[in-house]
GROMACS .gro file of C-alpha atoms in nm:
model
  148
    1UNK     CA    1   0.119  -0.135  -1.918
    2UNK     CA    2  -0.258  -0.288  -1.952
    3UNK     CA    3  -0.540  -0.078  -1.775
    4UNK     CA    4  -0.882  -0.072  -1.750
    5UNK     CA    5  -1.077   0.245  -1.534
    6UNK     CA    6  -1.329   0.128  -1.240
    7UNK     CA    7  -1.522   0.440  -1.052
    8UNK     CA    8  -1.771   0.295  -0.717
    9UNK     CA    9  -1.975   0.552  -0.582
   10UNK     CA   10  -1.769   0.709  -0.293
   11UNK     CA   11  -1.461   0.584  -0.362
   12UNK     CA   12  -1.159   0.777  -0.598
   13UNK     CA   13  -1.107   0.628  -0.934
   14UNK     CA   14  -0.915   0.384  -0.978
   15UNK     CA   15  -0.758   0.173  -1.231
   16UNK     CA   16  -0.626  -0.177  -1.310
   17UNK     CA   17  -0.275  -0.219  -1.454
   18UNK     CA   18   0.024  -0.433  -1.489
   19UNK     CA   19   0.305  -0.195  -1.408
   20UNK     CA   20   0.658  -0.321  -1.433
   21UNK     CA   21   0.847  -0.367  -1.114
   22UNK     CA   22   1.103  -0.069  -1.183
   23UNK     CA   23   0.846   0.173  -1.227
   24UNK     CA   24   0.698   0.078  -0.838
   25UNK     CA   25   0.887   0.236  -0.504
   26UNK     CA   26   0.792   0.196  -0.190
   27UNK     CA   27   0.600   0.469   0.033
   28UNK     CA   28   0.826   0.718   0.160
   29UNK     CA   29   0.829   0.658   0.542
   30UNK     CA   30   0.670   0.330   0.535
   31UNK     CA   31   0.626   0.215   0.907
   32UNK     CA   32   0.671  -0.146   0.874
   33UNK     CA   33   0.949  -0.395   0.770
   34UNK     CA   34   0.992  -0.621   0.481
   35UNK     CA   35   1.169  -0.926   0.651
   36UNK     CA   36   1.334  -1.177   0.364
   37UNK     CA   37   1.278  -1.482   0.612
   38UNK     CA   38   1.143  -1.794   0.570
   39UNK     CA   39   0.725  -1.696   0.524
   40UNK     CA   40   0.885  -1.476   0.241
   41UNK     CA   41   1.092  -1.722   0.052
   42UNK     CA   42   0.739  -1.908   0.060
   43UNK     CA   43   0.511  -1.614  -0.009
   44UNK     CA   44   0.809  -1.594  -0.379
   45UNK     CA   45   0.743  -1.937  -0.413
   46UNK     CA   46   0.375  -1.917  -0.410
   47UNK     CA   47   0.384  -1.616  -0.663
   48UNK     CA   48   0.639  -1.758  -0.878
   49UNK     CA   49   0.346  -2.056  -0.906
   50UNK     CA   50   0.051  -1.878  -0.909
   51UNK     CA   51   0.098  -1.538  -0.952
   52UNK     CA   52  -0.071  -1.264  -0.765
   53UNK     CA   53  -0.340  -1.323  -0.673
   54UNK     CA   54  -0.432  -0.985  -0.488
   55UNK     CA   55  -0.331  -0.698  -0.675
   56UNK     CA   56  -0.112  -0.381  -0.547
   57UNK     CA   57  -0.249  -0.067  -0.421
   58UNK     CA   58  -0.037   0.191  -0.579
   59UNK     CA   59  -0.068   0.604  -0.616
   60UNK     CA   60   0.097   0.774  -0.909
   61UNK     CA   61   0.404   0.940  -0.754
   62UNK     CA   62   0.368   1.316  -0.794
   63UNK     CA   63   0.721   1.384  -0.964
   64UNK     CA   64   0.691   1.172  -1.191
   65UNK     CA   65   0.446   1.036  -1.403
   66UNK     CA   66   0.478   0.710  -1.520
   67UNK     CA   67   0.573   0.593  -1.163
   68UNK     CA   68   0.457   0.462  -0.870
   69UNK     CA   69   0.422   0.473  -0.519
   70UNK     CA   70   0.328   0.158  -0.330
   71UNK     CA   71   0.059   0.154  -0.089
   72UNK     CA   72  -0.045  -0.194  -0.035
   73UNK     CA   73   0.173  -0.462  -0.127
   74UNK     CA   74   0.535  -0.398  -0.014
   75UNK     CA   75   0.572  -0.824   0.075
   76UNK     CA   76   0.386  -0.909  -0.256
   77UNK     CA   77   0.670  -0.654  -0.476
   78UNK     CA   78   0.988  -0.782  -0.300
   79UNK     CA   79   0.809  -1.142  -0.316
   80UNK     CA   80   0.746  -1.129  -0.691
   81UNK     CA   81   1.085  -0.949  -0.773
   82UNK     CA   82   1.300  -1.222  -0.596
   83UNK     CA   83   1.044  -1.492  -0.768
   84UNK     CA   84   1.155  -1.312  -1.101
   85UNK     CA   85   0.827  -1.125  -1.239
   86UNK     CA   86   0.960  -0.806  -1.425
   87UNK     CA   87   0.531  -0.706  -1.379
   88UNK     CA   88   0.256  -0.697  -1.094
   89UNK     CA   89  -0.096  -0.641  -1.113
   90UNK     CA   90  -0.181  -0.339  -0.965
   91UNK     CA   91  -0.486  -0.087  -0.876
   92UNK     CA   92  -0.407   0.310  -0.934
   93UNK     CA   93  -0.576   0.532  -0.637
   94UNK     CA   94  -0.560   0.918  -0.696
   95UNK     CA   95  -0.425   0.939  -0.363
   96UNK     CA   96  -0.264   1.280  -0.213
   97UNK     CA   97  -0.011   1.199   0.075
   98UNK     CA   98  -0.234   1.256   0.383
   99UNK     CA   99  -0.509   0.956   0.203
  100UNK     CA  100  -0.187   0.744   0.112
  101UNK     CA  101  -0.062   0.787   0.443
  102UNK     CA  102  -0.422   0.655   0.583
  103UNK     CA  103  -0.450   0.391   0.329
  104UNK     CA  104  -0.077   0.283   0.377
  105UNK     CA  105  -0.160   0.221   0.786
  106UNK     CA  106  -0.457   0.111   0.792
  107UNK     CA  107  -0.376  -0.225   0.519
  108UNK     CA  108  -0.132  -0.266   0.727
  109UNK     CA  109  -0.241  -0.246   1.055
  110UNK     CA  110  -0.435  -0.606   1.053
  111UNK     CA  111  -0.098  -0.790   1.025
  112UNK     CA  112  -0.044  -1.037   1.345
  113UNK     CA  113   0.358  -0.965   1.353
  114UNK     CA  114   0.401  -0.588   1.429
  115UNK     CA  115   0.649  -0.494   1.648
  116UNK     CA  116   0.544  -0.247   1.876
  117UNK     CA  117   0.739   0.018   1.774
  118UNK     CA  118   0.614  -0.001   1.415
  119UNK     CA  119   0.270   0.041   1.566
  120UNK     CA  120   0.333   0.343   1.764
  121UNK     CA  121   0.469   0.462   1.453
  122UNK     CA  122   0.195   0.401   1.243
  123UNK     CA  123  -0.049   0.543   1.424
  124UNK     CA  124   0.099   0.851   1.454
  125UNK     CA  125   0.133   0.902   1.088
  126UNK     CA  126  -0.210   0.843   1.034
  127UNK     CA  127  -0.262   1.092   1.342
  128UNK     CA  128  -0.082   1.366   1.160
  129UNK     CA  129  -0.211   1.307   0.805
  130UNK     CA  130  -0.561   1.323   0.967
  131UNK     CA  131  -0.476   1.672   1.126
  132UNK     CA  132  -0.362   1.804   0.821
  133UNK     CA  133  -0.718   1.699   0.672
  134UNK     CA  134  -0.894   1.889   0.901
  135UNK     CA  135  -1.025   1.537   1.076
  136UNK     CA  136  -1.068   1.536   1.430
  137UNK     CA  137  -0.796   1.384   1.637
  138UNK     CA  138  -0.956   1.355   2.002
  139UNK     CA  139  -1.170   1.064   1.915
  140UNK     CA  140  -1.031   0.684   1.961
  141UNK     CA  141  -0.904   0.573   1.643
  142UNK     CA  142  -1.182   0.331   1.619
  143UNK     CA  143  -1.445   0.605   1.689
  144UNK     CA  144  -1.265   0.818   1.395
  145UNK     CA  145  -1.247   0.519   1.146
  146UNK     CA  146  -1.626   0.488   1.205
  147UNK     CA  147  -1.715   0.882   1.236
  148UNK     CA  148  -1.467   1.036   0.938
   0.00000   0.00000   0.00000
């Protein structure tokens, strides 16, 4: 694994890597589907071509420590896996749960197919990692992304 540190002024810090596919899982009680359908057969083609071209947001998983927990990027793992890359490129967040849990809906929550229920769901995960932060939870969710 390659890696190089990056630190912005409000942000965690982070760092660039290529982290084999077996080290990455996916984010325990992630709210949204990975469909193997036609867009994904062409999202592995364009990878097997190209590459990534937009890294992985990953958090070190807390039992063990030369794995991963993925935060961002769930389509672009299972795309490059069944394209045949054994590596992604990825970015390292010291993330606890409740800021994974945040980070995990809101990349996601831009996506024009969600059903529904995988909304609902996702918003109430963020709802409860932002109680147990202490954030408050009686403003609109656009009023606490732009107040927190």
């Amino acid at each position: 694994m390659t890696n190089t540190e990056t630190k912005t002024n409000n942000t965690p810090k982070k760092k660039a890597a290529n982290i084999p596919t077996d080290k990455l899982h996916t984010f325990e009680g992630h709210p949204f589907q990975v469909i193997d359908n036609e867009e994904m057969d062409n999202l592995s083609e364009s990878i097997k071509a190209q590459g990534i071209i937009s890294p992985l947001i990953v958090r070190p998983m807390e039992e063990k420590t030369d794995e991963y927990e993925v935060i961002s990027g769930h389509r672009r793992l299972y795309a490059a896996i069944k394209a045949g890359l054994t590596e992604v490129p990825a970015l390292i967040y010291p993330l606890d749960r409740n800021q994974a849990v945040i980070a995990v809906v809101d990349s996601n929550l831009h996506r024009e197919k969600l059903l529904p229920s995988e909304k609902a769901f996702a918003y109430k995960m963020k709802l409860e990692a932002m109680k147990k932060q202490g954030k408050r939870t009686d403003l609109t969710l656009s009023q606490a992304a732009t107040k927190s």
